[in-house]
Each structure stands twice: as C-alpha cells, then as structure tokens.
mmCIF file of C-alpha atoms in Angstrom:
data_model
loop_
_atom_site.group_PDB
_atom_site.id
_atom_site.type_symbol
_atom_site.label_atom_id
_atom_site.label_comp_id
_atom_site.label_asym_id
_atom_site.label_seq_id
_atom_site.Cartn_x
_atom_site.Cartn_y
_atom_site.Cartn_z
ATOM 1 C CA MET S 1 20.091 49.553 87.471
ATOM 2 C CA LYS S 2 23.912 49.338 87.757
ATOM 3 C CA LYS S 3 24.604 50.768 84.446
ATOM 4 C CA PHE S 4 21.453 53.727 85.258
ATOM 5 C CA LEU S 5 24.247 55.050 88.483
ATOM 6 C CA THR S 6 27.207 54.666 86.581
ATOM 7 C CA LEU S 7 25.129 56.878 83.706
ATOM 8 C CA ILE S 8 24.432 59.258 86.974
ATOM 9 C CA SER S 9 27.776 59.282 88.574
ATOM 10 C CA VAL S 10 29.240 59.834 85.040
ATOM 11 C CA VAL S 11 26.877 62.823 84.869
ATOM 12 C CA VAL S 12 27.690 64.329 87.915
ATOM 13 C CA LEU S 13 31.710 63.843 87.558
ATOM 14 C CA CYS S 14 30.608 65.921 84.620
ATOM 15 C CA PHE S 15 29.073 69.130 85.730
ATOM 16 C CA VAL S 16 31.278 69.152 89.082
ATOM 17 C CA GLY S 17 34.015 69.217 86.123
ATOM 18 C CA LEU S 18 32.567 72.500 84.153
ATOM 19 C CA VAL S 19 31.416 74.219 87.451
ATOM 20 C CA ALA S 20 35.386 73.740 88.219
ATOM 21 C CA CYS S 21 36.196 74.974 85.025
ATOM 22 C CA SER S 22 34.580 78.868 85.833
ATOM 23 C CA SER S 23 36.586 81.198 87.667
ATOM 24 C CA GLU S 24 35.905 83.987 89.376
ATOM 25 C CA TYR S 25 38.302 87.291 88.749
ATOM 26 C CA ILE S 26 38.182 90.350 90.941
ATOM 27 C CA ILE S 27 38.799 94.263 89.079
ATOM 28 C CA SER S 28 40.184 96.515 90.756
ATOM 29 C CA THR S 29 39.230 100.345 90.616
ATOM 30 C CA LYS S 30 41.753 103.590 90.623
ATOM 31 C CA ASP S 31 38.334 104.373 92.324
ATOM 32 C CA GLY S 32 38.365 101.540 95.097
ATOM 33 C CA ARG S 33 35.273 99.483 94.009
ATOM 34 C CA MET S 34 36.149 96.066 94.244
ATOM 35 C CA LEU S 35 33.720 93.939 90.908
ATOM 36 C CA VAL S 36 33.330 90.595 91.252
ATOM 37 C CA THR S 37 33.450 88.383 87.078
ATOM 38 C CA GLU S 38 32.135 85.380 86.442
ATOM 39 C CA GLY S 39 35.099 84.506 83.769
ATOM 40 C CA GLN S 40 38.397 85.979 82.443
ATOM 41 C CA PRO S 41 37.655 89.246 81.482
ATOM 42 C CA LYS S 42 38.424 90.159 77.797
ATOM 43 C CA LEU S 43 40.245 93.076 76.499
ATOM 44 C CA ASP S 44 39.442 94.177 73.193
ATOM 45 C CA ASP S 45 41.917 96.099 71.948
ATOM 46 C CA GLY S 46 39.895 98.109 69.514
ATOM 47 C CA THR S 47 37.661 100.017 72.392
ATOM 48 C CA GLY S 48 40.350 99.375 75.176
ATOM 49 C CA MET S 49 37.446 98.460 77.555
ATOM 50 C CA TYR S 50 37.285 95.395 79.119
ATOM 51 C CA ILE S 51 34.206 92.970 78.580
ATOM 52 C CA TYR S 52 33.435 90.779 81.325
ATOM 53 C CA ASP S 53 29.985 88.535 83.230
ATOM 54 C CA ASP S 54 28.980 90.458 86.537
ATOM 55 C CA ALA S 55 28.072 88.326 89.134
ATOM 56 C CA ASP S 56 24.777 88.192 87.335
ATOM 57 C CA GLY S 57 25.675 87.044 84.513
ATOM 58 C CA ARG S 58 24.921 90.643 82.651
ATOM 59 C CA GLU S 59 27.945 91.241 80.300
ATOM 60 C CA THR S 60 29.440 94.440 81.509
ATOM 61 C CA MET S 61 32.158 96.438 79.991
ATOM 62 C CA ILE S 62 34.677 98.756 81.828
ATOM 63 C CA LYS S 63 37.832 101.380 80.705
ATOM 64 C CA LYS S 64 41.355 99.625 80.485
ATOM 65 C CA ASP S 65 42.381 102.902 82.027
ATOM 66 C CA ASP S 66 40.202 102.278 85.123
ATOM 67 C CA VAL S 67 40.986 98.952 86.151
ATOM 68 C CA VAL S 68 43.813 99.135 89.002
ATOM 69 C CA GLN S 69 44.643 95.256 88.908
ATOM 70 C CA ILE S 70 42.237 91.631 88.180
ATOM 71 C CA MET S 71 43.215 88.481 90.458
ATOM 72 C CA GLU S 72 42.087 85.108 90.127
ATOM 73 C CA ARG S 73 40.038 84.356 92.823
#
C-alpha cells in the first residue's frame, strides 16, 4: 500500500510539473487585440508569421508586422 501511495505521489508531482512548464503568452496587436496563447509563439522566418496555439488549442498564425509585443503571462 505504501508503494502505491508513493507511486501516486510521484505521478501527481510529475503532472503538476508539466502543467507549470506550459506558459501562457499574450500577443498585443496593432489593432488593439490581445491574443492569449498556450506556449511561446514561434516566428517562421520563411513566411514572416508567428505560429502559436490559441486558447482553444488550435494552431493559428499572425503576421509579424501586425504584432506590437509578446509578453509572458
């Protein structure tokens, strides 16, 4: 029983650690929108677009020229 509780504790700690690593970012745009992202947006130099996962988990893109600032939440 003690081993089972130890295993459960380790699993819970790992899960909490993974959740803590996933940061939200906010993209501020020139037209005043504030876009919440899951994880840090990545710039694709070939297309000039930031690629990010939105709050619903969908992969989305926005032009680099439309972005004013990217802040970690």
